[in-house]
XYZ file of C-alpha atoms in Angstrom:
783
model
C 0.000 0.000 0.000
C 1.376 3.428 -0.953
C 1.881 6.268 1.464
C -1.086 8.293 0.213
C -3.435 5.286 0.018
C -2.813 4.639 3.705
C -4.318 8.064 4.523
C -7.309 7.711 2.182
C -10.913 6.855 2.994
C -11.898 3.207 2.713
C -15.213 1.389 2.455
C -15.452 -1.300 5.169
C -18.760 -2.694 3.791
C -20.401 -3.255 7.183
C -23.616 -5.249 7.563
C -26.184 -2.556 8.317
C -29.968 -2.520 8.389
C -30.659 -6.032 7.121
C -28.361 -7.434 9.773
C -30.923 -6.489 12.403
C -33.401 -9.235 11.578
C -33.454 -11.382 14.690
C -35.081 -14.426 13.186
C -34.276 -18.104 13.607
C -31.779 -19.569 16.069
C -28.310 -18.121 16.526
C -25.836 -20.559 18.142
C -28.528 -22.080 20.316
C -30.008 -18.715 21.317
C -33.708 -18.415 20.718
C -34.883 -15.168 19.178
C -37.999 -13.587 17.760
C -38.668 -12.332 14.243
C -38.474 -8.576 14.769
C -36.723 -5.495 13.519
C -34.874 -2.853 15.511
C -35.590 0.135 13.323
C -33.854 2.706 15.511
C -30.452 1.009 15.241
C -30.123 0.523 11.492
C -26.710 2.193 11.105
C -24.729 -0.278 13.203
C -24.047 -3.981 13.155
C -26.023 -6.247 15.394
C -24.433 -7.452 18.649
C -26.131 -10.023 20.887
C -25.904 -9.840 24.679
C -27.283 -11.932 27.503
C -28.677 -9.509 30.081
C -29.133 -10.388 33.740
C -30.877 -7.858 35.958
C -30.360 -8.514 39.658
C -33.093 -6.611 41.479
C -33.290 -7.768 45.102
C -33.595 -10.702 47.490
C -35.696 -11.495 50.536
C -35.864 -13.826 53.554
C -32.160 -14.679 53.429
C -30.903 -16.980 56.167
C -28.179 -15.366 58.354
C -24.896 -17.167 58.814
C -25.522 -19.709 61.652
C -22.036 -19.162 63.083
C -21.457 -15.403 62.849
C -25.178 -14.538 62.678
C -24.221 -11.876 60.100
C -25.876 -11.251 56.741
C -23.696 -9.312 54.251
C -25.074 -10.587 50.928
C -23.909 -10.080 47.376
C -24.734 -11.818 44.086
C -22.318 -13.539 41.742
C -23.414 -14.027 38.123
C -21.386 -16.709 36.342
C -21.474 -17.711 32.680
C -18.677 -19.997 31.602
C -15.367 -18.378 32.469
C -16.927 -14.945 33.020
C -18.047 -13.832 36.434
C -19.587 -10.594 37.629
C -20.480 -9.583 41.184
C -22.753 -6.996 42.728
C -21.746 -4.805 45.638
C -22.183 -6.420 49.048
C -24.634 -4.906 51.527
C -23.961 -4.996 55.250
C -26.513 -6.668 57.537
C -29.327 -6.904 55.032
C -31.675 -9.880 54.970
C -33.780 -8.174 52.292
C -31.075 -6.521 50.130
C -31.723 -4.522 46.948
C -29.044 -4.159 44.255
C -30.647 -3.016 40.959
C -27.627 -3.973 38.839
C -27.455 -5.295 35.261
C -24.877 -7.666 33.773
C -24.275 -8.081 30.040
C -22.407 -11.037 28.515
C -21.362 -10.787 24.884
C -22.574 -13.666 22.739
C -19.256 -13.823 20.887
C -17.374 -14.794 24.051
C -19.769 -17.341 25.553
C -18.858 -21.042 25.619
C -21.428 -22.284 28.145
C -25.088 -23.209 27.778
C -26.094 -22.477 31.398
C -26.227 -19.324 33.475
C -25.625 -19.562 37.230
C -26.625 -16.887 39.740
C -25.171 -17.350 43.249
C -26.082 -15.557 46.466
C -23.185 -15.367 48.917
C -22.249 -13.694 52.176
C -19.138 -11.526 52.370
C -16.744 -12.879 54.999
C -13.886 -10.849 56.410
C -11.773 -13.952 57.045
C -11.753 -17.079 54.914
C -13.978 -17.966 51.973
C -17.306 -16.273 51.366
C -20.277 -18.255 52.643
C -22.566 -19.893 50.070
C -26.307 -19.194 50.443
C -28.014 -20.484 47.310
C -28.158 -20.348 43.541
C -30.448 -20.197 40.500
C -29.587 -21.927 37.217
C -30.912 -20.950 33.745
C -30.743 -22.835 30.466
C -29.769 -20.366 27.721
C -31.967 -22.145 25.193
C -34.990 -21.161 27.266
C -34.059 -17.490 27.701
C -36.489 -15.118 25.897
C -35.413 -12.429 23.445
C -36.365 -8.797 23.798
C -35.810 -6.030 21.259
C -36.925 -2.426 21.782
C -39.483 -0.941 21.493
C -40.777 -3.887 23.509
C -41.409 -3.010 27.140
C -38.731 -4.116 29.627
C -38.962 -7.712 30.763
C -40.640 -7.964 34.167
C -38.366 -9.504 36.854
C -39.573 -12.582 38.693
C -38.950 -14.219 42.082
C -36.868 -17.402 42.069
C -36.391 -19.777 45.016
C -32.756 -20.414 45.850
C -31.393 -23.941 45.434
C -28.707 -25.640 47.480
C -25.179 -26.165 46.218
C -25.991 -29.461 44.461
C -29.306 -28.227 43.049
C -31.223 -31.050 44.718
C -33.444 -28.971 46.966
C -34.642 -25.522 47.881
C -33.200 -23.355 50.630
C -34.581 -20.372 52.472
C -34.590 -17.164 50.516
C -35.689 -15.809 47.146
C -34.076 -13.571 44.558
C -35.751 -11.345 41.972
C -34.158 -11.616 38.528
C -34.828 -10.786 34.894
C -32.869 -12.673 32.225
C -33.207 -11.995 28.507
C -31.303 -11.882 25.235
C -31.020 -8.482 23.619
C -28.808 -6.215 21.604
C -26.941 -2.959 22.153
C -30.228 -1.175 21.419
C -31.482 -2.262 24.834
C -32.030 0.458 27.441
C -29.979 -1.535 29.948
C -26.879 -1.521 27.729
C -25.257 1.772 28.855
C -25.452 1.030 32.613
C -24.668 -2.675 32.465
C -21.524 -4.431 33.673
C -19.924 -6.013 30.598
C -18.099 -9.300 30.479
C -15.443 -7.963 28.107
C -14.460 -5.479 30.842
C -14.280 -8.021 33.644
C -10.749 -6.888 34.515
C -12.000 -3.408 35.449
C -12.986 -2.950 39.075
C -14.127 -0.301 41.538
C -14.275 3.264 40.182
C -13.040 2.140 36.767
C -16.417 0.505 36.039
C -18.081 3.913 36.026
C -15.430 5.365 33.702
C -16.034 2.838 30.921
C -19.780 3.333 30.489
C -21.376 5.056 27.523
C -23.026 8.365 28.317
C -24.778 11.323 26.736
C -23.783 14.779 27.977
C -25.349 18.185 27.417
C -23.243 21.331 27.426
C -24.276 23.886 30.042
C -26.468 26.709 28.820
C -24.074 29.620 28.279
C -24.946 33.317 28.460
C -23.030 36.481 27.753
C -23.177 38.732 30.820
C -22.918 42.374 29.723
C -21.889 44.746 32.510
C -22.161 48.381 31.446
C -20.197 50.358 34.056
C -21.594 53.868 33.818
C -20.349 55.907 36.764
C -19.740 56.051 40.496
C -20.491 58.676 43.129
C -18.752 59.839 46.261
C -15.511 57.945 45.678
C -13.297 58.772 48.662
C -9.573 58.004 48.300
C -7.627 56.566 51.215
C -5.102 59.410 51.015
C -6.752 62.731 51.681
C -5.890 65.738 49.599
C -5.620 63.892 46.240
C -8.122 63.075 43.563
C -8.554 59.325 42.896
C -7.449 57.706 39.643
C -10.442 55.387 39.767
C -11.255 52.304 37.753
C -13.616 49.373 38.233
C -12.571 45.722 38.388
C -15.269 43.106 37.749
C -14.863 39.401 38.414
C -17.045 36.380 37.680
C -15.393 33.138 38.734
C -11.884 33.209 37.263
C -12.758 35.902 34.694
C -11.425 39.349 35.602
C -11.942 42.514 33.533
C -11.116 46.147 34.254
C -12.311 49.465 32.934
C -9.939 52.234 31.927
C -8.861 54.782 34.519
C -11.247 57.709 34.494
C -9.581 60.542 32.589
C -11.257 63.253 34.680
C -9.850 63.292 38.207
C -12.866 63.857 40.457
C -14.932 62.146 43.121
C -17.668 61.158 40.622
C -15.797 59.236 37.886
C -17.505 58.375 34.598
C -16.556 55.347 32.475
C -19.518 54.086 30.376
C -17.676 50.896 29.348
C -18.999 47.420 28.568
C -17.431 44.369 30.202
C -18.498 40.993 28.755
C -18.338 37.682 30.639
C -19.389 34.101 29.939
C -21.637 32.513 32.566
C -23.418 29.165 32.685
C -26.680 27.952 34.134
C -27.229 27.184 36.927
C -25.618 30.443 38.011
C -23.175 29.475 40.745
C -20.819 32.466 40.693
C -21.454 36.054 41.690
C -20.524 39.295 40.000
C -17.906 40.886 42.276
C -17.281 44.599 41.627
C -14.561 46.705 43.216
C -13.795 50.389 42.730
C -10.030 50.836 42.974
C -7.645 53.753 43.061
C -4.300 53.704 41.205
C -2.135 55.176 43.961
C 1.124 54.191 42.260
C 2.159 52.121 39.230
C 2.437 49.065 41.487
C -0.289 49.713 44.025
C -4.051 49.774 43.669
C -6.186 50.617 46.688
C -9.688 49.143 46.967
C -12.248 51.832 47.805
C -15.467 49.790 47.679
C -16.772 46.329 46.962
C -20.098 44.738 46.000
C -21.075 41.102 45.348
C -24.165 40.660 43.202
C -25.877 37.316 42.413
C -26.393 36.699 38.705
C -30.053 35.843 39.261
C -30.579 39.516 40.038
C -30.195 40.594 36.415
C -32.660 40.634 33.532
C -32.414 38.563 30.366
C -32.441 40.492 27.106
C -33.725 38.733 23.989
C -33.207 41.425 21.329
C -31.167 44.558 20.555
C -33.574 47.040 22.129
C -32.123 48.672 25.273
C -34.995 47.780 27.570
C -32.780 46.996 30.550
C -32.955 49.743 33.138
C -29.813 50.978 34.843
C -29.565 50.663 38.608
C -27.520 52.073 41.470
C -25.770 49.623 43.813
C -24.253 50.458 47.174
C -20.703 49.329 47.804
C -19.193 48.411 51.147
C -15.888 49.607 52.411
C -13.369 46.894 51.633
C -12.358 44.914 54.731
C -15.487 45.553 56.762
C -17.983 43.541 54.743
C -17.691 40.517 57.039
C -18.319 42.380 60.268
C -21.638 42.027 62.007
C -23.729 44.104 64.337
C -23.326 47.849 64.862
C -19.963 48.089 63.069
C -21.466 46.744 59.849
C -24.362 49.194 59.988
C -22.015 52.126 60.552
C -19.698 51.184 57.676
C -22.180 49.660 55.251
C -21.774 52.442 52.685
C -18.523 53.468 51.018
C -19.671 54.596 47.571
C -22.277 53.619 45.030
C -21.953 52.561 41.435
C -24.289 52.974 38.475
C -24.646 49.845 36.311
C -26.702 48.453 33.470
C -26.349 44.667 33.622
C -28.146 42.063 31.550
C -27.840 38.491 30.372
C -27.685 38.469 26.580
C -29.961 35.769 25.196
C -29.900 36.791 21.528
C -26.216 35.903 20.992
C -24.755 32.507 20.316
C -22.021 31.845 22.860
C -19.244 30.329 20.778
C -17.195 27.605 22.435
C -15.648 26.471 19.148
C -14.180 28.092 16.059
C -16.592 29.519 13.497
C -14.691 27.587 10.818
C -16.175 24.299 12.060
C -19.005 25.404 14.276
C -21.641 22.820 15.183
C -24.328 25.097 16.596
C -25.467 28.600 15.669
C -28.582 29.027 17.768
C -28.943 31.910 20.229
C -28.915 31.195 23.944
C -32.615 31.932 24.516
C -34.756 28.965 23.564
C -37.623 31.308 22.606
C -35.553 32.425 19.589
C -34.879 28.935 18.255
C -36.322 27.904 14.924
C -37.649 24.400 14.221
C -35.090 21.788 13.141
C -34.616 21.144 9.441
C -33.343 17.587 9.696
C -31.927 14.701 11.675
C -28.293 13.570 11.832
C -27.695 9.914 12.671
C -24.211 8.548 13.317
C -23.358 4.912 13.851
C -19.984 4.453 15.533
C -19.114 1.004 14.273
C -15.587 0.511 15.527
C -11.913 1.034 14.858
C -9.177 -1.033 13.268
C -5.425 -1.109 13.500
C -5.117 1.038 16.615
C -1.592 1.426 17.940
C -0.599 0.602 21.535
C -1.085 3.690 23.667
C 0.316 2.440 27.001
C 2.030 -0.472 28.669
C -0.047 -2.911 30.714
C 1.416 -6.065 32.272
C 4.577 -5.629 30.243
C 2.918 -5.281 26.826
C 1.228 -2.616 24.762
C -2.479 -2.013 25.264
C -5.254 0.323 24.182
C -8.593 0.920 25.909
C -10.423 2.990 23.306
C -13.616 4.978 23.475
C -15.216 7.422 21.061
C -16.583 10.937 21.699
C -18.823 12.895 19.321
C -19.848 16.531 19.652
C -22.559 18.299 17.696
C -24.411 21.304 19.055
C -24.954 21.098 22.789
C -25.034 17.301 22.795
C -21.928 15.232 23.509
C -21.913 11.439 23.364
C -19.364 9.003 24.682
C -19.290 5.338 23.724
C -18.407 2.480 25.998
C -14.709 1.811 26.527
C -13.626 -1.468 24.923
C -10.856 -2.818 27.114
C -7.640 -4.389 25.857
C -8.135 -4.558 22.085
C -6.740 -2.817 19.022
C -9.932 -3.478 17.013
C -12.769 -2.229 19.247
C -16.361 -2.652 18.052
C -18.708 -0.138 19.633
C -21.707 -0.390 17.288
C -23.534 2.416 19.036
C -25.879 4.794 17.227
C -26.766 8.361 18.215
C -29.087 11.018 16.832
C -28.947 14.827 16.743
C -31.426 17.465 15.628
C -30.039 19.665 12.851
C -30.906 23.356 12.771
C -28.448 24.424 10.062
C -26.788 22.293 7.349
C -23.624 24.423 7.300
C -22.349 22.888 10.515
C -19.721 20.312 11.450
C -19.800 17.239 13.670
C -16.538 16.306 15.386
C -15.783 12.708 16.375
C -12.680 11.832 18.380
C -11.120 8.604 19.632
C -9.282 8.458 22.964
C -7.446 5.953 25.125
C -9.025 5.587 28.571
C -6.394 5.936 31.283
C -8.794 5.870 34.266
C -9.732 2.230 34.643
C -8.882 2.032 38.325
C -5.603 0.169 37.833
C -2.426 0.944 39.695
C -0.726 2.482 36.664
C -3.282 5.245 36.265
C -2.218 8.262 34.268
C -3.480 11.783 34.642
C -4.856 12.333 31.141
C -6.669 10.347 28.494
C -4.538 10.099 25.353
C -5.841 11.366 22.030
C -5.816 8.850 19.188
C -7.326 11.002 16.450
C -10.458 12.774 15.284
C -12.687 13.254 12.266
C -14.761 16.248 11.160
C -17.745 15.892 8.836
C -19.492 18.946 7.385
C -23.188 18.255 6.969
C -23.513 20.413 3.859
C -21.213 17.976 2.013
C -23.643 15.092 2.638
C -26.468 14.089 0.343
C -29.768 13.756 2.173
C -31.203 10.310 2.959
C -27.990 8.553 1.962
C -25.963 6.320 4.267
C -22.214 6.958 4.156
C -20.119 4.076 5.487
C -16.431 4.923 5.426
C -13.325 4.037 7.333
C -11.598 7.309 8.249
C -7.863 7.450 8.966
C -7.085 8.624 12.498
C -4.186 10.983 11.961
C -2.465 12.955 14.711
C 0.477 15.292 14.817
C 3.266 14.356 17.180
C 6.632 16.016 17.856
C 8.152 13.375 15.579
C 5.734 14.198 12.744
C 2.409 12.984 11.383
C 1.339 9.495 12.403
C -1.585 7.276 11.549
C -3.027 5.788 14.744
C -5.619 3.543 13.115
C -8.942 3.790 11.288
C -12.384 4.796 12.549
C -15.428 3.168 10.936
C -18.546 5.328 10.812
C -21.999 5.192 9.272
C -23.573 8.629 8.753
C -26.992 9.649 7.492
C -28.442 13.159 7.178
C -32.226 13.193 6.809
C -33.925 16.407 5.710
C -37.304 17.199 7.254
C -38.049 20.314 5.195
C -36.159 20.976 1.966
C -37.710 24.433 1.623
C -36.485 25.506 5.067
C -33.009 24.177 4.332
C -32.789 26.100 1.051
C -34.066 29.207 2.822
C -31.261 28.983 5.387
C -28.600 29.377 2.680
C -29.613 33.015 2.334
C -29.663 33.743 6.076
C -26.807 35.049 8.256
C -24.581 32.404 9.749
C -24.989 33.714 13.321
C -27.918 35.345 15.155
C -28.601 38.951 14.178
C -27.178 40.399 17.407
C -23.701 39.418 16.221
C -24.158 41.905 13.371
C -26.180 44.634 15.101
C -23.851 44.831 18.117
C -20.727 42.875 17.139
C -17.838 42.023 19.414
C -14.236 42.789 18.539
C -11.920 40.017 17.392
C -10.000 40.122 20.676
C -13.247 39.918 22.636
C -14.411 36.909 20.626
C -11.110 35.072 21.213
C -11.212 35.776 24.935
C -14.900 34.858 25.272
C -14.415 31.641 23.305
C -11.603 30.598 25.629
C -13.728 31.367 28.675
C -16.669 29.455 27.198
C -14.445 26.461 26.505
C -13.105 26.556 30.071
C -16.639 26.728 31.468
C -17.849 23.805 29.335
C -14.800 21.718 30.274
C -15.275 22.450 33.984
C -18.981 21.534 33.958
C -18.563 18.356 31.871
C -15.658 17.343 34.093
C -18.073 17.211 37.035
C -20.349 14.643 35.359
C -20.273 10.928 36.166
C -18.336 9.567 34.418
C -16.520 12.832 33.717
C -15.778 14.066 30.230
C -12.286 15.223 31.030
C -10.714 18.562 30.250
C -8.131 17.196 27.808
C -10.928 15.536 25.819
C -13.043 18.697 25.662
C -10.059 20.854 24.680
C -9.079 18.481 21.870
C -12.641 18.313 20.548
C -13.015 22.111 20.635
C -9.539 22.822 19.168
C -8.637 25.248 21.905
C -5.050 25.566 20.619
C -5.962 26.288 17.003
C -5.080 30.001 17.358
C -1.469 29.337 18.417
C 1.388 30.110 16.040
C 2.506 27.264 13.799
C 5.007 27.487 10.948
C 3.437 24.370 9.434
C -0.063 25.849 9.504
C 1.225 29.138 8.038
C 2.760 27.296 5.092
C -0.449 25.342 4.634
C -2.558 28.522 4.558
C -0.132 30.100 2.058
C -0.481 27.081 -0.213
C -4.263 27.294 0.102
C -4.120 30.890 -1.133
C -1.846 29.901 -3.990
C -4.229 27.092 -4.902
C -7.084 29.583 -5.075
C -5.040 31.948 -7.232
C -3.842 29.159 -9.512
C -7.028 29.399 -11.591
C -6.604 33.142 -12.074
C -2.909 32.708 -12.828
C -3.751 29.981 -15.338
C -6.293 32.234 -17.042
C -3.767 35.045 -17.414
C -1.223 32.564 -18.737
C -3.748 31.368 -21.311
C -4.473 34.952 -22.339
C -0.743 35.531 -22.683
C -0.490 32.516 -24.985
C -3.400 33.902 -27.008
C -1.743 37.303 -27.280
C 1.535 35.731 -28.415
C -0.199 33.472 -30.972
C 1.190 30.301 -29.385
C -1.720 28.417 -30.962
C -2.891 30.369 -34.043
C -6.220 28.502 -34.238
C -7.104 29.421 -30.638
C -6.136 33.040 -31.233
C -8.259 33.157 -34.392
C -11.259 31.783 -32.482
C -10.745 34.408 -29.772
C -10.795 37.098 -32.513
C -14.110 35.726 -33.743
C -15.504 35.710 -30.192
C -14.308 39.296 -29.714
C -16.072 40.430 -32.869
C -19.313 38.673 -31.822
C -19.296 40.207 -28.328
C -18.563 43.672 -29.686
C -21.284 43.335 -32.294
C -23.778 42.043 -29.714
C -22.688 43.420 -26.305
C -25.951 42.319 -24.732
C -24.624 38.731 -24.938
C -21.630 39.353 -22.659
C -23.252 38.718 -19.259
C -25.466 35.834 -20.473
C -22.366 34.216 -21.990
C -20.441 34.505 -18.717
C -23.230 32.983 -16.610
C -23.928 30.267 -19.187
C -20.254 29.351 -19.148
C -20.279 29.103 -15.350
C -23.374 26.891 -15.365
C -21.866 24.583 -17.996
C -18.672 24.268 -15.953
C -20.710 23.438 -12.852
C -22.750 20.772 -14.654
C -19.575 19.305 -16.142
C -17.931 19.102 -12.707
C -20.935 17.151 -11.377
C -19.410 14.044 -12.929
C -16.278 14.497 -10.833
C -17.977 15.350 -7.516
C -16.761 13.670 -4.369
C -18.646 10.502 -3.457
C -17.695 10.677 0.226
C -17.286 13.374 2.897
C -13.889 15.091 3.136
C -11.450 13.939 5.808
C -8.193 15.036 7.408
C -5.781 15.760 4.541
C -2.128 15.418 5.526
C -0.940 16.992 2.280
C -3.200 20.019 2.660
C -2.080 20.357 6.288
C 1.580 20.376 5.181
C 2.207 17.560 7.665
C 4.087 15.147 5.422
C 7.308 17.105 4.887
C 7.398 19.327 7.973
C 10.802 19.999 9.568
C 11.271 18.360 13.003
C 12.200 21.674 14.607
C 9.036 23.320 13.273
C 6.986 20.464 14.729
C 8.763 20.795 18.072
C 7.978 24.516 18.039
C 4.293 23.772 17.421
C 4.170 21.472 20.450
C 6.012 23.912 22.689
C 4.124 25.281 25.676
C 3.017 28.895 26.038
C 5.074 30.575 27.386
C 7.969 28.580 25.973
C 9.829 25.941 27.951
C 12.695 25.433 25.484
C 16.371 26.471 26.051
C 17.366 30.047 25.345
C 19.559 29.274 22.330
C 16.732 27.328 20.662
C 14.252 30.127 21.341
C 16.718 32.631 19.864
C 17.141 30.522 16.728
C 13.365 30.288 16.286
C 12.984 33.985 16.870
C 15.559 34.735 14.170
C 13.759 32.358 11.805
C 10.459 34.064 12.532
C 12.085 37.445 11.853
C 13.321 36.150 8.501
C 9.851 34.925 7.495
C 8.226 38.119 8.739
C 10.803 40.115 6.763
C 9.746 38.467 3.511
C 6.103 39.055 4.341
C 6.951 42.656 5.174
C 8.593 43.080 1.768
C 5.555 41.722 -0.075
C 3.188 43.951 1.919
C 5.451 46.923 1.226
C 5.400 46.213 -2.515
C 1.601 46.066 -2.469
C 1.468 49.367 -0.614
C 3.881 50.897 -3.131
C 1.687 49.942 -6.086
C -1.376 51.405 -4.378
C 0.415 54.663 -3.570
C 1.603 54.966 -7.176
C -1.981 54.577 -8.338
C -3.111 57.297 -5.946
C -0.278 59.614 -6.958
C -1.644 59.846 -10.512
C -3.891 62.718 -9.424
C -2.141 63.906 -6.260
C 0.483 66.155 -7.977
C 3.238 64.488 -6.004
C 5.084 64.310 -9.328
C 3.768 67.433 -11.108
C 4.933 66.390 -14.573
C 3.467 62.869 -14.293
C 0.141 64.197 -13.021
C 0.071 66.821 -15.836
C 0.716 64.116 -18.467
C -1.975 61.848 -16.974
C -4.546 64.678 -16.908
C -3.705 65.526 -20.512
C -4.178 61.840 -21.443
C -7.535 61.643 -19.665
C -8.802 64.774 -21.453
C -7.846 63.359 -24.814
C -9.392 59.983 -23.911
C -12.630 61.704 -22.884
C -12.857 63.506 -26.243
C -12.053 60.357 -28.252
C -14.547 58.214 -26.303
C -17.211 60.897 -26.759
C -16.676 61.196 -30.507
C -15.944 57.571 -31.428
C -18.564 54.841 -30.918
C -17.823 52.537 -27.998
C -17.841 49.455 -30.214
C -15.120 50.931 -32.404
C -12.961 51.734 -29.389
C -13.470 48.261 -27.891
C -12.679 46.612 -31.219
C -9.516 48.661 -31.671
C -8.367 47.923 -28.120
C -9.052 44.193 -28.534
C -7.248 43.944 -31.891
C -4.322 45.921 -30.513
C -4.065 43.594 -27.504
C -4.217 40.457 -29.712
C -1.805 41.730 -32.384
C 0.804 39.320 -33.766
C 4.185 39.095 -31.956
C 5.984 40.489 -35.017
C 4.191 43.769 -34.328
C 5.250 43.752 -30.672
C 8.337 45.088 -28.959
C 10.227 43.097 -26.317
C 10.573 46.245 -24.249
C 7.975 47.068 -21.551
C 4.979 49.030 -22.771
C 4.659 52.793 -22.390
C 1.867 52.608 -19.737
C 3.976 50.156 -17.707
C 7.025 52.376 -17.897
C 4.964 55.416 -16.918
C 3.402 53.635 -13.902
C 6.725 52.354 -12.579
C 8.143 55.881 -12.601
C 5.415 57.234 -10.349
C 6.469 58.119 -6.784
C 5.363 56.345 -3.601
C 5.813 57.082 0.077
C 8.511 54.477 0.531
C 11.181 57.167 0.278
C 9.662 58.896 3.340
C 10.050 55.867 5.590
C 12.899 55.504 8.072
């Protein structure tokens, strides 16, 4: 296989849809003839489910008189246990066990009830045995199977003992509601807190708001040092976000600012808005003159651009006395007061990801949402050829799970333990509100399985982005995407991710209508933020989302959220700069090619082509009303012709476009450097000199562009009196000629002159070119 084929998309040909018919007998497992219509984008996987509900009337241990029961579910070589409950004769567990059909070699299921003993072997209480050929099959949307009471048998199964256990046993698939919370036999080596960290979960991003704090003015600001006017400013803090106003230019006791400070806050509102009025007593010392803590629930929510929020005055306490009680607090409760207009902006979309691959464009307020235009369904089939990500028991291992993010909904698949070819076969659905959005799917190695060699962070394996507008509606795309990551040593393929994707359109008219609408809510255009504000707010939004999702169970960890949201995409990278330059050159290649073709026509490289261009020129001059129709007809023909060569699959990570195949090792090491840098001084100096060299070339190109523009402007500026006089004289003559001569004659003469034969041309530059190059610019006035 060639180098480029290894990074290309592949078709794994999975068994979808028709593979969900559960008819007949499968390896001795009885099943019903039904379809699972909601899971038609993944391959079918059979599981034996055992729900252990509770027990009653258990006999205490006759020796210790204790009763600390737990249940052991055994199927062949696989064994799962519930938690043990202290001193419970009627315990309740509510736990589910799932045994994969592919790994089962036994025809009987045994459920044991035992007592936990501190010393020696656990005490046997009783058991229940099931024949797998008699186990019923359940497929959603069937209702859950009702659990039943079973009398416990003795060890030999020859008689009944005291006690009963409530169980439900059935055969199902991964579409079963019990699948996400179940203990799985293929993860039997995971214990304790690691069991929680391997489960599949659906997360929802917190509802984010922009908090706009308009600091208007303050009154009666008293400095700590008498006899001087305060240099006052306001510092506002929400959580770890701190913003400051400018120092009031007018030195008085009633400073005026009228500045907007923007924060990102999340529901439920846990932080407070902390405001302090401070005095710049010296360049290194700021004195706090007053403080106020305001709960975010105090402020109104604004849903449009109309300034309906009323301003309010808030009293501020003298700093240092706010915690005192009794008479002292009442005497010192007022230090100054501040005039604010604060609101929660609901008409903006709080961006936690780059606009280049945004997955959600809806405003914060749900009242402003429009109905969805379609449904996105993604089947995460599995991965192949994953590389070892860590060492376990002296050999390489990978415990992979998949994360997908679209809009406010995050999904996480189950962690498949100890395999380089995990099969998840889990399907998820999202509502689509705009087709020009991107879903991001990442694969990670789980490093929190409760083992002794636990690492701090989950390792990234790779990710895939799919833009919905590149998908045809109602078509299932099944591709194997290369998982490519950048490492300090260069680009590396970590494996392949197999996905099945389908975009279903609910309303074609609404989708077509959206193509003419703004990308973001209208508030982003009526009251836009600056570029620096957007970068800062996006970082704060990402931090807030990562903090909230990290508190879930199991947590979606910060390193996973940051990788999915591309938090480091704004950092400097020589590789990315080269890639963007090549993208620009690729765009200009068509224009450059057109000018090259015109040059060949002008120089009669192909006489037949030049003759045809003369004929076309004569036709367009004779019938000028055909010019615009000809241009648009040509564009439509080109578009229809290119339909034959359209892409049959969604785009994927392109290593050549990313300039990742031939990147210099030092440039890659620079890209992975921390901020601020942690490299030695001599290396930093070398990189700084290299950056100066690149910036110098860019500076030269920008200077040349500025020079050409200044020469064009100097035609009428009389900077060069003689050149301006000659140009004015030329324009007067041209005005007279164009007024007297018909336009068609002038256009024909200009066209024939431009296409004249090379024998009538001079190899010297033309007169207009010579004249333009002699015009002055402002470069000679620069230091």
